[in-house]
Amino acid sequence: MATIYIDDKAVEATPGDSLLSVCLKNGIYVPHLCYLEELKETPASCRLCFVEVEGEPAPVTACTTMVREDLRVRTDTPEVRRLQRAALRLLLSVHRVDCGRCPANKHCDLQRIAALLGTGLKPKNLALLLREPQVVRVHPLFDYYPNRCVLCGRCVRLCRERHAMPLLTFADRGFSTTVTFYGQGNSEEIPCADCRACVKACPVAALWPRDSDAPVPGGEEEPSPNTAGSDPAEAGP
Amino acid sequence: MPTGNPKTIDQAFKDLREEARTRWEELRQTPGPKFRLGLATCGIASGALNTKVALEETLAERGIMAQIRTVGCMGHCYAEPLLVVENPGFPPLLYHQVSPGKAKMIVRSFLEGGDPLFEHVLGAMEENDMIPWIMDFPRFSNEVRVITALCGVVDPEEISDYIALGGYAALARALESEPEDLIRAVEEAGLRGRGGAGFPTGKKWRLCAQAAGKRKVVICNADEGDPGAYMDRTLLESNPHQVLEGMAICARAVGARRGIVYVRAEYPLAVRLITTAVQQAEKLGLLGESILGGDFSFHVQVFRGSGAFVCGEETALLRSIEGKRGMPRHRPPFPVQEGLEGLPTVINNVKTLASVPPIVEKGPKWFRGVGTPRSPGTAVFSVVGDVVHPGLVEIPMGTTLRSLIFDVCGGIPRRKSFKAVQIGGPSGGCLPEDFLDTPIDFDSLVEAGAMMGSGGMVVMDEDACMVDVARYFLDFTQKESCGKCTFCRIGTRQILEILERMTRGEGREEDLGLLETLADVVRRGSLCGLGKTAPNPVLTSLRYFREEYEAHVREKRCPSGTCRALTAFYIDLDLCARGCDACVGCCPVEAIFTTLNRKKGIDQTLCVKCGECVAACPEEYNAVKKVSPPHLAPIVERPPVQET
Ligand SMILES: Cc1cc2nc3c(=O)[nH]c(=O)nc-3n(C[C@H](O)[C@H](O)[C@H](O)COP(=O)(O)O)c2cc1C
């Protein structure tokens, strides 16, 4: 065991564990999207879990920082918050904020992070860049909502971990990157109905069962304007 | 002791060299005229293959026995196709822009008629008292060729050329040296990686040599994807063996048995030539199992990358070889710790590896004698854009930008003035005139806000719009982002949105600050080098050319008149010649009309701002003018259509 200091609080941790994991286990919330405790490797791609580590010139990602004796960490410096807010706003600039009709409402990691950072759910002065179509119906059971997706890749990695023949992957690249399904179209032949790991792990309900009883997601059928906007964060295009 | 029987290796190599030298001498001694034609991609693009056919046909027609050797690139892109002619009784002469017609002429006038056609000669290849020597010209004399020494001299498809001129001697020596001595030589030479960041190569090798495990890998990074950069391609096409020899020495130093050349598939000629080179080296026992009969084995494969810029980033490159999506990962672990398939791996740039044989041959002291103390050796640049003599240039580190652009490359053509130089491609920066005296070395360039990059250099004259240049590079990085991390995927796109808005004349006052903020967070927050450096073109141009951004945003004016939405063409009625119709026919959208007094006017609502009318207007009138912002163009009414 090693003693490390997170925001001046002494914490016992196992060397080699990731700092993010230690923070989360000790009830110190550090914003994150791509990290999953159960998967060994972290892609470090969401760029949210920044912390300042003594001796490092700039903030580092907590998910890639390994515990070592006497590590001293601050999770809430102005520079950390600045980077986190910037990353969140970028994610919100490609996010269709429609919480009232989103099944993730109130469990959504974006909402949680925005609340912590006090940013609201608007991308501020960034252009809102949404995609078409709003819903991709390729998977026989699950719908994919590109304008919700934060591309954290939890679904892709879990699918790869669980199944010898993974069914989800990233496609395209750069700004056009999406999660896509490349299995067979027949729902009988795929393990998805029983697995659902991707749906459960998605922090923003970007993958959602098509036949669910969840509230009608903000999809193709535009509801009449007066029923929209049940959420304070409403910021449609 | 891992070293094999010294006598055998030494003797085996001497035998090879003897044979190669004999062949080379025979080539030299063949009576009759000899030709040497540059056939790298640059030459081929300028029509060198047709030149070759014309040359062969004319020689056959005339019944002249001559030797034609094909070589790679000599570095003088402005003068391709290049042909060296050795006609007995004359010094060897270098001819420029040798079209098929010119090739025929050379055969008839020079070989048959004894007239060397001086007007087509760039210079003589040897000092003589008849014709100026190429070394009398700054484009040649300022160069110091270490990496490209044999480019344009050896036939890249003929290993024996390379061996005859000293090739593979360093490897033979390395096989008899301790790995530790090789690493120390590279450390002492102070060699730094030519792939961009300038990481000390000896240190990299040492880390890999020390890494646990018996199986190690050496990878040559020839993914070269910066717009305007083609040094690595040229090297592979002109002298692939120097790169292979460097790889083998590296493998010997770190204890690797496996090597991979990662070259982009868009370089078909480089792929073919490096593949041939590997086969030839294997056949002679210079690569493969038990090299030169000793106990060291090194197997090289050629891997074709599919051309994503990001796959040049070392961790993405590894994943790409492993058959996965080319996405970078967090470092550490560094490739020297966990590289290809988890094995310790050295990844070095083409030019880094090509620098190794000369270091082993001539020693670290000699290498340190070239360049600067902190950046020893030479830098290879492809200098393109607005210079008189663009092409591939190898200069000692520490040469100033001014010397490279003005002395070596001949300065700015068409009597225009220098505006900026973009160094390091999409990861680099634009430096203005004030920085022309910056020495070219790893640290000075970073200090100035640019970076060495892998060696692309774009020179821009006064007509370049810096906002548009920044937009161009961000458009590139934005498209080449792998999409993995938030800052690069969305941040570069948002930066591009703002730059596009500015070039369209829709920039807002707050955009300048927003641009700076975004550029800063993308740089600090991104996962890999692509995102970390993508904002550099924006940050440097904002720093050095801020007034241009302000003009775009505040006055909707493009100072250099590049951004179409911010410019307009009009015809100066005082200059326009009555009755002249030169511009009318060239306008693709029929925007030009005749005024009542038979001069011309431009209908601004139709004009697409192609500038054809400027080119068409006879020089003595020079009546078509370009203005920015567009509302400065005087309005000329189209006369009502006459009823007939
Ligand atoms: C986006 C990106 C593209 C790169 N492209 C190349 C390349 O084309 N060639 C290259 O040698 N290095 C490239 N690099 C640098 C490599 O990651 C690596 O540092 C280099 O190959 C190491 O070789 P060196 O030590 O010999 O410089 C690139 C880096 C980044 C971030």
Short mmCIF file of N, CA, C and O in Angstrom, two decimals, chain A residues 41-48 50 58-59 61 64-65 79 82-84 86-88 90-94 125-129 131 149-151 160 169-177, chain B residues 307-310 319 325 327-330 332 478-491 493-494 497-498 501 508 510-511 514 517-518 520-522 524-528 532:
data_model
loop_
_atom_site.label_atom_id
_atom_site.label_comp_id
_atom_site.label_asym_id
_atom_site.label_seq_id
_atom_site.Cartn_x
_atom_site.Cartn_y
_atom_site.Cartn_z
N GLU A 41 -7.64 -1.68 -19.73
CA GLU A 41 -7.01 -0.57 -20.45
C GLU A 41 -7.94 0.62 -20.57
O GLU A 41 -9.13 0.47 -20.80
N THR A 42 -7.37 1.80 -20.39
CA THR A 42 -8.17 3.00 -20.58
C THR A 42 -7.73 3.67 -21.87
O THR A 42 -6.53 3.75 -22.15
N PRO A 43 -8.67 4.14 -22.68
CA PRO A 43 -8.25 4.81 -23.92
C PRO A 43 -7.78 6.24 -23.66
O PRO A 43 -7.14 6.83 -24.52
N ALA A 44 -8.10 6.78 -22.52
CA ALA A 44 -7.75 8.17 -22.19
C ALA A 44 -8.22 9.12 -23.28
O ALA A 44 -7.51 10.05 -23.65
N SER A 45 -9.39 8.87 -23.80
CA SER A 45 -9.82 9.63 -24.97
C SER A 45 -10.81 10.75 -24.66
O SER A 45 -10.94 11.67 -25.44
N CYS A 46 -11.53 10.67 -23.53
CA CYS A 46 -12.53 11.71 -23.31
C CYS A 46 -11.90 13.01 -22.84
O CYS A 46 -12.47 14.08 -22.99
N ARG A 47 -10.69 12.93 -22.31
CA ARG A 47 -9.92 14.10 -21.90
C ARG A 47 -10.67 14.94 -20.86
O ARG A 47 -10.71 16.16 -20.94
N LEU A 48 -11.28 14.25 -19.88
CA LEU A 48 -11.99 14.96 -18.82
C LEU A 48 -11.34 14.79 -17.45
O LEU A 48 -11.44 15.66 -16.60
N PHE A 50 -8.76 15.24 -15.97
CA PHE A 50 -7.51 15.94 -15.67
C PHE A 50 -7.37 16.21 -14.17
O PHE A 50 -8.35 16.52 -13.49
N ALA A 58 2.02 20.30 -16.22
CA ALA A 58 0.67 20.59 -16.70
C ALA A 58 -0.26 19.49 -16.20
O ALA A 58 0.20 18.41 -15.81
N PRO A 59 -1.57 19.74 -16.22
CA PRO A 59 -2.50 18.69 -15.78
C PRO A 59 -2.32 17.39 -16.58
O PRO A 59 -1.97 17.43 -17.76
N THR A 61 -4.01 13.24 -17.18
CA THR A 61 -5.25 12.49 -17.02
C THR A 61 -5.08 11.49 -15.87
O THR A 61 -4.09 10.75 -15.81
N THR A 64 -4.59 7.64 -16.51
CA THR A 64 -3.31 7.10 -16.97
C THR A 64 -2.20 7.33 -15.96
O THR A 64 -1.05 6.99 -16.21
N THR A 65 -2.56 7.92 -14.83
CA THR A 65 -1.55 8.16 -13.79
C THR A 65 -1.61 7.02 -12.79
O THR A 65 -2.68 6.72 -12.26
N GLU A 79 -6.74 25.44 -13.62
CA GLU A 79 -6.32 24.92 -14.92
C GLU A 79 -7.04 23.60 -15.22
O GLU A 79 -7.45 23.35 -16.36
N ARG A 82 -10.53 24.47 -16.17
CA ARG A 82 -10.58 25.12 -17.48
C ARG A 82 -10.56 24.07 -18.60
O ARG A 82 -11.37 24.13 -19.54
N LEU A 83 -9.67 23.10 -18.45
CA LEU A 83 -9.60 22.06 -19.48
C LEU A 83 -10.86 21.22 -19.48
O LEU A 83 -11.40 20.85 -20.53
N GLN A 84 -11.37 20.90 -18.29
CA GLN A 84 -12.57 20.07 -18.22
C GLN A 84 -13.77 20.80 -18.83
O GLN A 84 -14.55 20.22 -19.58
N ALA A 86 -13.65 23.10 -21.08
CA ALA A 86 -13.45 23.18 -22.52
C ALA A 86 -13.84 21.86 -23.19
O ALA A 86 -14.53 21.85 -24.22
N ALA A 87 -13.42 20.75 -22.60
CA ALA A 87 -13.76 19.44 -23.18
C ALA A 87 -15.27 19.24 -23.16
O ALA A 87 -15.87 18.78 -24.13
N LEU A 88 -15.89 19.60 -22.04
CA LEU A 88 -17.34 19.41 -21.94
C LEU A 88 -18.07 20.26 -22.98
O LEU A 88 -18.99 19.79 -23.65
N LEU A 90 -16.97 21.26 -25.80
CA LEU A 90 -16.78 20.67 -27.12
C LEU A 90 -17.77 19.52 -27.31
O LEU A 90 -18.41 19.39 -28.35
N LEU A 91 -17.91 18.69 -26.29
CA LEU A 91 -18.84 17.57 -26.40
C LEU A 91 -20.27 18.09 -26.56
O LEU A 91 -21.06 17.53 -27.33
N LEU A 92 -20.59 19.16 -25.85
CA LEU A 92 -21.94 19.71 -25.96
C LEU A 92 -22.18 20.37 -27.31
O LEU A 92 -23.32 20.52 -27.73
N SER A 93 -21.10 20.75 -27.99
CA SER A 93 -21.29 21.40 -29.29
C SER A 93 -21.66 20.39 -30.36
O SER A 93 -21.97 20.77 -31.49
N VAL A 94 -21.61 19.11 -30.04
CA VAL A 94 -22.08 18.10 -31.00
C VAL A 94 -23.19 17.27 -30.36
O VAL A 94 -23.46 16.15 -30.79
N ASN A 125 -20.15 29.75 -26.80
CA ASN A 125 -20.11 30.40 -28.11
C ASN A 125 -19.61 29.51 -29.24
O ASN A 125 -19.22 29.98 -30.29
N LEU A 126 -19.65 28.21 -29.03
CA LEU A 126 -19.26 27.31 -30.12
C LEU A 126 -20.46 27.04 -31.02
O LEU A 126 -21.61 27.05 -30.56
N ALA A 127 -20.15 26.77 -32.28
CA ALA A 127 -21.24 26.42 -33.20
C ALA A 127 -21.79 25.05 -32.83
O ALA A 127 -21.04 24.16 -32.42
N LEU A 128 -23.08 24.90 -32.93
CA LEU A 128 -23.69 23.60 -32.69
C LEU A 128 -23.63 22.80 -33.99
O LEU A 128 -24.16 23.23 -35.02
N LEU A 129 -22.94 21.68 -33.95
CA LEU A 129 -22.73 20.91 -35.18
C LEU A 129 -23.39 19.54 -35.04
O LEU A 129 -22.80 18.61 -34.50
N ARG A 131 -25.60 16.07 -36.44
CA ARG A 131 -25.48 15.14 -37.56
C ARG A 131 -26.83 14.68 -38.05
O ARG A 131 -27.79 14.64 -37.31
N CYS A 149 -24.22 10.60 -28.69
CA CYS A 149 -22.98 9.84 -28.45
C CYS A 149 -21.80 10.76 -28.15
O CYS A 149 -21.59 11.77 -28.82
N VAL A 150 -21.03 10.40 -27.14
CA VAL A 150 -19.81 11.16 -26.81
C VAL A 150 -18.56 10.40 -27.26
O VAL A 150 -17.45 10.81 -26.96
N LEU A 151 -18.76 9.29 -27.97
CA LEU A 151 -17.66 8.48 -28.49
C LEU A 151 -16.66 8.06 -27.41
O LEU A 151 -15.45 8.05 -27.65
N ARG A 160 -16.15 -6.00 -27.31
CA ARG A 160 -14.95 -6.74 -27.70
C ARG A 160 -14.51 -7.66 -26.56
O ARG A 160 -14.03 -8.76 -26.78
N THR A 169 -18.18 -1.46 -33.49
CA THR A 169 -16.85 -0.92 -33.80
C THR A 169 -16.98 0.56 -34.11
O THR A 169 -18.08 1.07 -34.30
N PHE A 170 -15.85 1.24 -34.14
CA PHE A 170 -15.85 2.61 -34.64
C PHE A 170 -15.78 2.56 -36.15
O PHE A 170 -15.14 1.68 -36.73
N ALA A 171 -16.44 3.51 -36.76
CA ALA A 171 -16.32 3.61 -38.21
C ALA A 171 -16.04 5.06 -38.55
O ALA A 171 -16.27 5.95 -37.74
N ASP A 172 -15.54 5.26 -39.77
CA ASP A 172 -15.22 6.60 -40.24
C ASP A 172 -14.15 7.21 -39.34
O ASP A 172 -13.66 6.55 -38.43
N ARG A 173 -13.79 8.43 -39.58
CA ARG A 173 -12.76 8.99 -38.71
C ARG A 173 -12.93 10.49 -38.53
O ARG A 173 -13.80 11.10 -39.12
N GLY A 174 -12.06 11.03 -37.69
CA GLY A 174 -12.12 12.46 -37.40
C GLY A 174 -13.49 12.82 -36.86
O GLY A 174 -14.09 12.07 -36.08
N PHE A 175 -13.95 13.95 -37.30
CA PHE A 175 -15.22 14.46 -36.81
C PHE A 175 -16.38 13.53 -37.16
O PHE A 175 -17.40 13.51 -36.49
N SER A 176 -16.23 12.74 -38.19
CA SER A 176 -17.32 11.86 -38.62
C SER A 176 -17.31 10.51 -37.92
O SER A 176 -18.13 9.65 -38.26
N THR A 177 -16.41 10.30 -37.00
CA THR A 177 -16.34 9.00 -36.32
C THR A 177 -17.69 8.64 -35.70
O THR A 177 -18.35 9.48 -35.10
N GLY B 307 -2.25 5.28 -45.72
CA GLY B 307 -2.20 6.70 -46.03
C GLY B 307 -2.89 7.63 -45.08
O GLY B 307 -3.20 8.76 -45.44
N ALA B 308 -3.14 7.20 -43.84
CA ALA B 308 -3.67 8.15 -42.87
C ALA B 308 -2.49 8.89 -42.27
O ALA B 308 -1.51 8.28 -41.86
N PHE B 309 -2.59 10.20 -42.22
CA PHE B 309 -1.52 11.02 -41.66
C PHE B 309 -1.23 10.59 -40.22
O PHE B 309 -0.07 10.49 -39.81
N VAL B 310 -2.27 10.29 -39.48
CA VAL B 310 -2.09 9.98 -38.06
C VAL B 310 -1.30 8.68 -37.87
O VAL B 310 -0.68 8.46 -36.83
N ARG B 319 -0.37 0.16 -34.11
CA ARG B 319 -1.70 -0.46 -34.18
C ARG B 319 -2.07 -0.78 -35.62
O ARG B 319 -2.68 -1.80 -35.90
N ARG B 325 -7.42 -0.39 -36.00
CA ARG B 325 -7.69 0.99 -36.41
C ARG B 325 -6.51 1.86 -36.01
O ARG B 325 -6.03 1.78 -34.89
N MET B 327 -5.27 4.31 -34.39
CA MET B 327 -5.53 5.34 -33.39
C MET B 327 -4.39 5.35 -32.39
O MET B 327 -3.98 4.31 -31.88
N PRO B 328 -3.87 6.53 -32.08
CA PRO B 328 -2.78 6.61 -31.11
C PRO B 328 -3.29 6.23 -29.72
O PRO B 328 -4.48 6.26 -29.44
N ARG B 329 -2.36 5.86 -28.87
CA ARG B 329 -2.71 5.59 -27.49
C ARG B 329 -1.84 6.44 -26.57
O ARG B 329 -0.85 7.03 -27.01
N HIS B 330 -2.23 6.45 -25.33
CA HIS B 330 -1.47 7.20 -24.34
C HIS B 330 -0.06 6.62 -24.21
O HIS B 330 0.12 5.42 -24.28
N PRO B 332 3.40 7.05 -21.51
CA PRO B 332 3.88 5.68 -21.57
C PRO B 332 2.75 4.65 -21.50
O PRO B 332 1.67 5.03 -21.10
N GLN B 478 -7.98 18.49 -39.32
CA GLN B 478 -9.34 18.13 -38.94
C GLN B 478 -9.79 16.87 -39.68
O GLN B 478 -10.37 15.97 -39.09
N LYS B 479 -9.42 16.79 -40.94
CA LYS B 479 -9.77 15.60 -41.71
C LYS B 479 -8.92 14.40 -41.30
O LYS B 479 -9.35 13.25 -41.40
N GLU B 480 -7.71 14.66 -40.87
CA GLU B 480 -6.80 13.56 -40.56
C GLU B 480 -6.85 13.14 -39.10
O GLU B 480 -6.19 12.18 -38.70
N SER B 481 -7.61 13.85 -38.30
CA SER B 481 -7.77 13.45 -36.90
C SER B 481 -8.36 12.04 -36.89
O SER B 481 -9.21 11.70 -37.70
N CYS B 482 -7.90 11.22 -35.95
CA CYS B 482 -8.43 9.85 -35.95
C CYS B 482 -9.80 9.80 -35.32
O CYS B 482 -10.53 8.82 -35.47
N GLY B 483 -10.18 10.84 -34.59
CA GLY B 483 -11.51 10.87 -34.00
C GLY B 483 -11.58 10.30 -32.60
O GLY B 483 -12.67 10.19 -32.03
N LYS B 484 -10.44 9.94 -32.06
CA LYS B 484 -10.49 9.28 -30.76
C LYS B 484 -10.74 10.26 -29.62
O LYS B 484 -11.63 10.07 -28.81
N CYS B 485 -9.95 11.30 -29.54
CA CYS B 485 -10.08 12.15 -28.35
C CYS B 485 -10.88 13.42 -28.63
O CYS B 485 -10.91 13.94 -29.73
N THR B 486 -11.53 13.88 -27.58
CA THR B 486 -12.48 14.99 -27.67
C THR B 486 -11.86 16.25 -28.27
O THR B 486 -12.43 16.85 -29.18
N PHE B 487 -10.70 16.64 -27.76
CA PHE B 487 -10.14 17.93 -28.18
C PHE B 487 -9.78 17.94 -29.65
O PHE B 487 -10.04 18.90 -30.36
N CYS B 488 -9.18 16.86 -30.11
CA CYS B 488 -8.75 16.83 -31.49
C CYS B 488 -9.97 16.65 -32.41
O CYS B 488 -10.11 17.35 -33.40
N ARG B 489 -10.84 15.71 -32.05
CA ARG B 489 -11.98 15.41 -32.92
C ARG B 489 -12.90 16.61 -33.10
O ARG B 489 -13.24 16.97 -34.21
N ILE B 490 -13.28 17.22 -31.99
CA ILE B 490 -14.25 18.32 -32.08
C ILE B 490 -13.54 19.68 -32.09
O ILE B 490 -13.95 20.59 -32.80
N GLY B 491 -12.45 19.77 -31.33
CA GLY B 491 -11.76 21.05 -31.22
C GLY B 491 -11.21 21.55 -32.54
O GLY B 491 -11.40 22.71 -32.90
N ARG B 493 -12.22 20.80 -35.41
CA ARG B 493 -13.35 21.13 -36.27
C ARG B 493 -13.94 22.50 -35.92
O ARG B 493 -14.28 23.29 -36.80
N GLN B 494 -14.02 22.78 -34.63
CA GLN B 494 -14.55 24.08 -34.22
C GLN B 494 -13.61 25.21 -34.62
O GLN B 494 -14.05 26.28 -35.02
N GLU B 497 -14.24 25.81 -38.21
CA GLU B 497 -15.50 26.57 -38.40
C GLU B 497 -15.23 28.08 -38.32
O GLU B 497 -15.70 28.85 -39.15
N ILE B 498 -14.46 28.46 -37.31
CA ILE B 498 -14.21 29.88 -37.11
C ILE B 498 -13.37 30.45 -38.25
O ILE B 498 -13.67 31.51 -38.79
N ARG B 501 -15.41 30.80 -41.31
CA ARG B 501 -16.29 31.96 -41.14
C ARG B 501 -15.51 33.23 -41.48
O ARG B 501 -16.00 34.10 -42.17
N ARG B 508 -16.68 37.23 -36.44
CA ARG B 508 -17.22 38.14 -35.43
C ARG B 508 -16.08 38.60 -34.54
O ARG B 508 -15.06 37.93 -34.41
N GLU B 510 -15.66 38.54 -31.43
CA GLU B 510 -15.24 37.63 -30.35
C GLU B 510 -14.52 36.39 -30.90
O GLU B 510 -13.94 35.62 -30.13
N ASP B 511 -14.53 36.21 -32.21
CA ASP B 511 -13.89 35.03 -32.79
C ASP B 511 -12.38 34.98 -32.55
O ASP B 511 -11.80 33.90 -32.43
N LEU B 514 -11.90 33.64 -29.13
CA LEU B 514 -12.38 32.25 -29.12
C LEU B 514 -11.35 31.33 -29.79
O LEU B 514 -11.06 30.23 -29.32
N THR B 517 -8.49 30.79 -27.43
CA THR B 517 -8.85 29.89 -26.33
C THR B 517 -8.91 28.46 -26.82
O THR B 517 -8.35 27.54 -26.21
N LEU B 518 -9.58 28.26 -27.95
CA LEU B 518 -9.72 26.90 -28.48
C LEU B 518 -8.36 26.31 -28.83
O LEU B 518 -8.06 25.16 -28.50
N ASP B 520 -5.56 27.00 -27.65
CA ASP B 520 -4.81 26.69 -26.44
C ASP B 520 -5.30 25.40 -25.78
O ASP B 520 -4.49 24.55 -25.41
N VAL B 521 -6.59 25.22 -25.65
CA VAL B 521 -7.05 24.00 -24.96
C VAL B 521 -6.84 22.75 -25.82
O VAL B 521 -6.54 21.68 -25.28
N VAL B 522 -6.95 22.89 -27.12
CA VAL B 522 -6.71 21.72 -27.98
C VAL B 522 -5.25 21.30 -27.85
O VAL B 522 -4.92 20.12 -27.75
N ARG B 524 -3.29 21.80 -25.28
CA ARG B 524 -2.98 21.25 -23.97
C ARG B 524 -3.73 19.96 -23.67
O ARG B 524 -3.26 19.13 -22.90
N GLY B 525 -4.90 19.84 -24.26
CA GLY B 525 -5.75 18.74 -23.83
C GLY B 525 -5.70 17.48 -24.68
O GLY B 525 -6.13 16.42 -24.24
N SER B 526 -5.15 17.57 -25.89
CA SER B 526 -5.25 16.43 -26.80
C SER B 526 -4.40 15.24 -26.35
O SER B 526 -3.43 15.40 -25.63
N LEU B 527 -4.79 14.09 -26.85
CA LEU B 527 -4.13 12.85 -26.46
C LEU B 527 -2.77 12.67 -27.14
O LEU B 527 -1.81 12.27 -26.53
N CYS B 528 -2.70 12.93 -28.43
CA CYS B 528 -1.45 12.63 -29.13
C CYS B 528 -0.89 13.86 -29.82
O CYS B 528 -1.48 14.93 -29.81
N LYS B 532 -2.05 17.86 -30.29
CA LYS B 532 -1.22 18.80 -29.52
C LYS B 532 -0.58 19.85 -30.41
O LYS B 532 -0.27 20.94 -29.95
#
